[in-house]
Amino acid sequence: MDMQALLDDIAEAVAPKLGEGRVADYIPGLGRVDAEQFGIAVAMADGGVYGSGDWRRPFSIQSISKVFSLALVLSSGGVRIWQRVFREPSGTPFNSLVQLEHENGIPRNPFINAGALVVTDQLQTMTGDAGGAVRDFLRRESENPTIGVNQTVADSEAAHGHRNSAMAHMLASYDNLDNPVETVLEHYFSHCAMEMSCQDLALAGRFLSRNGVGASGRQLLTPSQNKRINAVMLTCGTYDAAGEFAYRVGLPGKSGVGGGIIAVVPGRCTICVWSPALSLSGNSLAGVAALDEFTTRTGWSVF
Ligand code: GLU
């Protein structure tokens, strides 16, 4: 297969969709991007990296960072996380407070905001610097030492973070946070505001397609832990549209409100697409269309 030609073709096929949908602006620092950008990168499990469009342009990774914070907690033996967070799709918006109270402060899964706050809390306890741990992991795995936080986006999110703050206080009221609310929020905002390109993210997530084996050949996660992260991505990784994403794309995936999505073809590759305009479900509209094209044309899916 000529991967480069395929990616160029996909970029061309989705071009008419660019700008359809809406850029997330509930974090004002995020709302200022050009909606018509599009990038796609593929990091093959056995080496090569391919890309097309704006695949080298950094963007705000937002919720995609939640995959890496979870991987770090699990790789350091933090199985206690599964007593603090469930593994079921939520069926509610990613920032909903209602379910959290109804279920006594145990978030439905690690990828909705409440669950990710608990993961960040546990990583903070384990490392003393959860945001820094995620950043260092991303730098190491992508082999790009320049990756860092966009402080304007992090500050903007903190200034408008009333819902996340309410959620963190609710978790604390159920004794499901070990660290002060302010500390957990600061580190959560910091890993969400990390900026990376499609190329960086496809490389950083390549271990997910390699049974947990990272860039240096080191086993970051056991094959069983790796399988489980992919399973949670498949069922809970794309907001309240994980069923639709499984139907259209057929791969474990994790999206973010910055318009990025990573998707994993076990044993073959990790893909990252990015286009800032989102569908009503919060997933990149052109990004999902591109992944749909990719799996349809290659036949690479988990089904
Ligand atoms: N930092 C964002 C928030 O907490 C992440 C949302 C997302 O990408 O799903 O609202």
Short mmCIF file of C-alpha atoms and ligand atoms in Angstrom, two decimals:
data_model
loop_
_atom_site.label_atom_id
_atom_site.label_comp_id
_atom_site.label_asym_id
_atom_site.label_seq_id
_atom_site.Cartn_x
_atom_site.Cartn_y
_atom_site.Cartn_z
CA MET A 1 0.00 0.00 0.00
CA ASP A 2 1.25 3.50 -0.85
CA MET A 3 0.48 5.16 2.50
CA GLN A 4 1.59 8.62 1.40
CA ALA A 5 -0.70 8.57 -1.64
CA LEU A 6 -3.57 7.31 0.51
CA LEU A 7 -3.20 10.14 3.05
CA ASP A 8 -2.96 12.77 0.29
CA ASP A 9 -6.11 11.31 -1.23
CA ILE A 10 -7.96 11.40 2.08
CA ALA A 11 -6.92 15.04 2.65
CA GLU A 12 -8.36 15.87 -0.75
CA ALA A 13 -11.55 13.89 -0.14
CA VAL A 14 -12.38 15.70 3.13
CA ALA A 15 -11.45 19.18 1.87
CA PRO A 16 -15.09 20.10 1.03
CA LYS A 17 -16.02 19.45 4.67
CA LEU A 18 -13.45 21.80 6.19
CA GLY A 19 -15.07 24.55 8.22
CA GLU A 20 -18.38 22.67 8.58
CA GLY A 21 -19.26 22.44 12.26
CA ARG A 22 -18.11 24.75 15.05
CA VAL A 23 -14.81 25.46 16.76
CA ALA A 24 -15.07 25.04 20.55
CA ASP A 25 -15.10 28.45 22.16
CA TYR A 26 -16.24 27.70 25.70
CA ILE A 27 -12.53 28.02 26.44
CA PRO A 28 -11.94 31.41 24.76
CA GLY A 29 -8.24 30.68 24.20
CA LEU A 30 -9.28 27.75 21.97
CA GLY A 31 -11.79 29.65 19.85
CA ARG A 32 -9.20 31.66 17.97
CA VAL A 33 -7.96 28.97 15.55
CA ASP A 34 -8.60 28.87 11.81
CA ALA A 35 -11.41 26.30 11.38
CA GLU A 36 -10.32 25.21 7.91
CA GLN A 37 -7.09 23.48 8.85
CA PHE A 38 -6.69 19.73 8.45
CA GLY A 39 -3.88 17.32 9.17
CA ILE A 40 -3.44 13.54 9.25
CA ALA A 41 -0.44 11.48 10.37
CA VAL A 42 0.14 7.75 10.60
CA ALA A 43 2.91 6.22 12.72
CA MET A 44 3.43 2.62 11.65
CA ALA A 45 3.99 0.12 14.46
CA ASP A 46 7.21 -1.00 12.80
CA GLY A 47 8.71 2.40 12.05
CA GLY A 48 7.69 4.78 9.26
CA VAL A 49 5.72 8.00 9.77
CA TYR A 50 3.55 9.52 7.05
CA GLY A 51 1.47 12.67 6.93
CA SER A 52 -0.55 15.06 4.83
CA GLY A 53 -2.00 18.57 5.16
CA ASP A 54 -1.22 20.49 8.37
CA TRP A 55 0.22 17.41 10.03
CA ARG A 56 3.19 19.24 11.49
CA ARG A 57 1.26 22.18 12.95
CA PRO A 58 0.83 22.11 16.76
CA PHE A 59 -2.70 22.29 18.19
CA SER A 60 -4.31 22.01 21.62
CA ILE A 61 -4.60 18.31 22.45
CA GLN A 62 -7.20 18.80 25.23
CA SER A 63 -8.90 15.51 26.15
CA ILE A 64 -6.50 13.37 24.12
CA SER A 65 -4.10 13.97 27.03
CA LYS A 66 -6.41 11.81 29.19
CA VAL A 67 -5.16 8.68 27.41
CA PHE A 68 -1.60 9.47 28.45
CA SER A 69 -2.40 10.34 32.07
CA LEU A 70 -4.30 7.04 32.37
CA ALA A 71 -1.42 5.12 30.75
CA LEU A 72 1.03 6.69 33.21
CA VAL A 73 -1.10 5.79 36.23
CA LEU A 74 -1.55 2.19 35.06
CA SER A 75 2.10 1.75 34.07
CA SER A 76 3.13 2.75 37.59
CA GLY A 77 0.95 0.10 39.16
CA GLY A 78 -1.98 2.37 39.96
CA VAL A 79 -4.72 -0.26 39.65
CA ARG A 80 -6.47 1.44 42.61
CA ILE A 81 -7.77 3.82 39.95
CA TRP A 82 -10.44 1.24 39.08
CA GLN A 83 -11.90 1.59 42.57
CA ARG A 84 -12.23 5.33 42.03
CA VAL A 85 -13.51 5.42 38.42
CA PHE A 86 -15.84 3.09 36.48
CA ARG A 87 -15.34 1.91 32.88
CA GLU A 88 -18.75 2.45 31.33
CA PRO A 89 -19.84 4.94 28.68
CA SER A 90 -21.61 7.80 30.44
CA GLY A 91 -24.46 8.56 28.04
CA THR A 92 -24.21 12.14 29.30
CA PRO A 93 -22.13 15.16 28.23
CA PHE A 94 -18.41 14.99 29.09
CA ASN A 95 -18.75 17.77 31.65
CA SER A 96 -22.04 16.74 33.26
CA LEU A 97 -22.36 17.06 37.03
CA VAL A 98 -25.69 15.28 37.40
CA GLN A 99 -24.48 11.70 37.03
CA LEU A 100 -21.56 12.27 39.40
CA GLU A 101 -23.86 13.09 42.29
CA HIS A 102 -26.27 10.34 41.39
CA GLU A 103 -23.43 7.79 41.46
CA ASN A 104 -21.89 9.01 44.72
CA GLY A 105 -18.79 10.67 43.34
CA ILE A 106 -17.50 7.73 41.26
CA PRO A 107 -17.15 8.97 37.66
CA ARG A 108 -18.39 6.71 34.87
CA ASN A 109 -15.06 6.46 33.06
CA PRO A 110 -11.58 8.01 32.97
CA PHE A 111 -12.23 10.03 29.81
CA ILE A 112 -15.12 12.23 30.93
CA ASN A 113 -13.88 15.26 32.84
CA ALA A 114 -14.78 13.98 36.31
CA GLY A 115 -12.92 10.70 35.67
CA ALA A 116 -9.92 12.48 34.22
CA LEU A 117 -9.72 14.72 37.30
CA VAL A 118 -9.49 11.59 39.47
CA VAL A 119 -6.77 10.15 37.21
CA THR A 120 -4.85 13.44 37.40
CA ASP A 121 -5.23 13.39 41.18
CA GLN A 122 -3.77 9.89 41.38
CA LEU A 123 -0.92 10.80 39.04
CA GLN A 124 -0.23 13.86 41.19
CA THR A 125 0.04 11.66 44.27
CA MET A 126 2.34 9.24 42.44
CA THR A 127 4.67 11.81 40.85
CA GLY A 128 4.24 15.15 42.64
CA ASP A 129 3.87 16.81 39.20
CA ALA A 130 1.10 15.27 37.09
CA GLY A 131 1.25 17.91 34.33
CA GLY A 132 5.04 17.56 34.09
CA ALA A 133 4.80 13.76 34.03
CA VAL A 134 2.41 13.86 31.06
CA ARG A 135 4.58 16.44 29.27
CA ASP A 136 7.77 14.39 29.78
CA PHE A 137 6.04 11.22 28.59
CA LEU A 138 4.82 12.98 25.42
CA ARG A 139 8.27 14.42 24.74
CA ARG A 140 9.95 11.06 25.22
CA GLU A 141 7.56 9.02 23.10
CA SER A 142 7.34 11.55 20.25
CA GLU A 143 11.07 12.32 20.49
CA ASN A 144 10.19 16.01 20.37
CA PRO A 145 11.70 17.88 23.32
CA THR A 146 9.95 21.15 22.39
CA ILE A 147 6.44 19.96 23.32
CA GLY A 148 4.89 22.07 26.07
CA VAL A 149 1.87 23.84 27.49
CA ASN A 150 0.21 26.78 25.77
CA GLN A 151 -0.09 28.91 28.89
CA THR A 152 -2.67 31.25 27.32
CA VAL A 153 -5.01 28.28 26.76
CA ALA A 154 -4.34 26.87 30.24
CA ASP A 155 -5.03 30.28 31.86
CA SER A 156 -8.13 30.79 29.74
CA GLU A 157 -9.47 27.41 30.80
CA ALA A 158 -8.74 28.15 34.45
CA ALA A 159 -10.50 31.51 34.19
CA HIS A 160 -13.58 29.86 32.67
CA GLY A 161 -13.32 26.54 34.51
CA HIS A 162 -16.33 26.84 36.81
CA ARG A 163 -17.77 23.49 35.77
CA ASN A 164 -14.51 21.58 36.18
CA SER A 165 -14.02 23.33 39.48
CA ALA A 166 -17.54 22.36 40.62
CA MET A 167 -16.82 18.78 39.59
CA ALA A 168 -13.54 18.68 41.50
CA HIS A 169 -15.26 20.02 44.63
CA MET A 170 -18.00 17.42 44.23
CA LEU A 171 -15.35 14.66 43.97
CA ALA A 172 -13.66 16.03 47.09
CA SER A 173 -17.00 16.00 48.93
CA TYR A 174 -17.18 12.25 48.25
CA ASP A 175 -13.55 11.79 49.38
CA ASN A 176 -12.53 10.87 45.85
CA LEU A 177 -9.62 13.36 45.66
CA ASP A 178 -6.38 13.02 47.63
CA ASN A 179 -4.90 16.40 46.67
CA PRO A 180 -6.29 19.93 47.06
CA VAL A 181 -8.89 20.85 44.44
CA GLU A 182 -6.75 23.76 43.18
CA THR A 183 -3.71 21.51 42.65
CA VAL A 184 -5.70 18.90 40.72
CA LEU A 185 -7.30 21.54 38.49
CA GLU A 186 -3.98 23.23 37.76
CA HIS A 187 -2.38 19.97 36.62
CA TYR A 188 -5.47 18.89 34.69
CA PHE A 189 -5.63 22.20 32.79
CA SER A 190 -1.92 21.96 32.14
CA HIS A 191 -2.01 18.53 30.49
CA CYS A 192 -5.11 19.49 28.46
CA ALA A 193 -3.37 22.66 27.19
CA MET A 194 -0.37 20.76 25.80
CA GLU A 195 0.30 21.64 22.16
CA MET A 196 1.46 19.04 19.67
CA SER A 197 1.16 18.21 15.99
CA CYS A 198 -0.51 15.18 14.39
CA GLN A 199 2.97 13.79 13.81
CA ASP A 200 3.88 14.16 17.51
CA LEU A 201 0.62 12.62 18.69
CA ALA A 202 0.72 9.65 16.31
CA LEU A 203 4.24 8.93 17.57
CA ALA A 204 3.37 9.51 21.23
CA GLY A 205 0.46 7.06 20.93
CA ARG A 206 2.32 4.49 18.90
CA PHE A 207 2.80 2.22 21.95
CA LEU A 208 -0.97 1.64 21.87
CA SER A 209 -0.60 -0.16 18.53
CA ARG A 210 2.49 -2.07 19.70
CA ASN A 211 1.16 -4.00 22.67
CA GLY A 212 2.47 -1.32 25.02
CA VAL A 213 6.03 -1.11 23.64
CA GLY A 214 7.29 2.48 23.62
CA ALA A 215 9.72 4.42 21.43
CA SER A 216 12.88 3.10 23.07
CA GLY A 217 11.67 -0.50 22.79
CA ARG A 218 10.79 -0.46 26.49
CA GLN A 219 7.55 -2.13 27.61
CA LEU A 220 5.54 0.88 28.90
CA LEU A 221 2.39 -1.11 29.59
CA THR A 222 1.82 -4.85 29.76
CA PRO A 223 -0.09 -6.16 26.73
CA SER A 224 -3.07 -6.67 29.03
CA GLN A 225 -3.01 -3.06 30.32
CA ASN A 226 -2.59 -1.84 26.77
CA LYS A 227 -5.58 -3.88 25.59
CA ARG A 228 -7.66 -2.36 28.36
CA ILE A 229 -6.79 1.23 27.49
CA ASN A 230 -7.75 0.53 23.88
CA ALA A 231 -11.02 -1.02 25.10
CA VAL A 232 -11.90 2.06 27.16
CA MET A 233 -11.03 4.26 24.17
CA LEU A 234 -13.38 2.25 21.97
CA THR A 235 -16.30 2.43 24.40
CA CYS A 236 -15.76 5.86 25.98
CA GLY A 237 -13.23 7.82 23.90
CA THR A 238 -15.37 9.94 21.62
CA TYR A 239 -17.88 11.67 23.89
CA ASP A 240 -21.48 10.66 23.59
CA ALA A 241 -20.90 9.37 20.05
CA ALA A 242 -18.69 6.36 20.75
CA GLY A 243 -21.29 4.07 19.16
CA GLU A 244 -21.37 6.15 16.01
CA PHE A 245 -17.56 6.32 15.95
CA ALA A 246 -17.30 2.53 16.30
CA TYR A 247 -19.84 2.16 13.51
CA ARG A 248 -18.13 4.56 11.13
CA VAL A 249 -14.46 4.06 11.99
CA GLY A 250 -14.25 0.75 13.85
CA LEU A 251 -11.20 1.60 15.94
CA PRO A 252 -10.37 2.63 19.50
CA GLY A 253 -10.15 6.43 19.45
CA LYS A 254 -9.88 9.46 21.70
CA SER A 255 -10.94 12.93 20.66
CA GLY A 256 -10.46 16.37 22.16
CA VAL A 257 -12.30 19.67 21.84
CA GLY A 258 -9.23 21.11 20.08
CA GLY A 259 -10.31 19.03 17.05
CA GLY A 260 -7.74 16.25 17.33
CA ILE A 261 -8.47 12.50 17.40
CA ILE A 262 -6.07 9.62 17.85
CA ALA A 263 -7.09 6.16 16.67
CA VAL A 264 -5.33 2.83 17.04
CA VAL A 265 -5.08 -0.08 14.63
CA PRO A 266 -3.66 -2.78 16.92
CA GLY A 267 -0.49 -4.32 15.51
CA ARG A 268 -0.34 -1.88 12.59
CA CYS A 269 -0.32 1.84 13.37
CA THR A 270 -1.53 4.83 15.36
CA ILE A 271 -3.29 7.59 13.43
CA CYS A 272 -3.83 11.22 14.41
CA VAL A 273 -6.20 13.54 12.57
CA TRP A 274 -6.89 17.17 13.36
CA SER A 275 -9.38 19.73 12.12
CA PRO A 276 -10.76 22.27 14.62
CA ALA A 277 -14.45 22.45 13.61
CA LEU A 278 -16.54 20.02 15.68
CA SER A 279 -19.84 18.22 15.12
CA LEU A 280 -22.61 18.57 17.71
CA SER A 281 -21.18 15.56 19.55
CA GLY A 282 -17.87 17.42 20.05
CA ASN A 283 -15.76 15.31 17.66
CA SER A 284 -13.85 16.84 14.76
CA LEU A 285 -16.20 16.62 11.80
CA ALA A 286 -13.55 16.35 9.08
CA GLY A 287 -11.42 14.23 11.41
CA VAL A 288 -14.07 11.52 11.79
CA ALA A 289 -14.74 11.66 8.03
CA ALA A 290 -11.02 11.15 7.36
CA LEU A 291 -10.80 8.18 9.72
CA ASP A 292 -13.92 6.71 8.14
CA GLU A 293 -12.20 7.00 4.72
CA PHE A 294 -8.99 5.53 6.12
CA THR A 295 -10.55 2.36 7.55
CA THR A 296 -12.89 1.94 4.60
CA ARG A 297 -10.04 2.15 2.09
CA THR A 298 -7.51 0.06 4.02
CA GLY A 299 -9.91 -2.43 5.58
CA TRP A 300 -7.94 -1.90 8.82
CA SER A 301 -10.34 -2.00 11.74
CA VAL A 302 -10.82 -4.11 14.83
CA PHE A 303 -14.03 -5.59 13.39
N1 GLU B 1 -9.88 20.79 29.01
C1 GLU B 1 -11.18 20.53 28.46
C2 GLU B 1 -12.24 20.63 29.53
O1 GLU B 1 -12.02 20.18 30.60
C3 GLU B 1 -11.13 19.19 27.82
C4 GLU B 1 -12.40 18.88 27.12
C5 GLU B 1 -12.24 17.90 25.99
O2 GLU B 1 -11.35 18.00 25.15
O3 GLU B 1 -13.07 17.00 25.97
O4 GLU B 1 -13.29 21.13 29.33
#
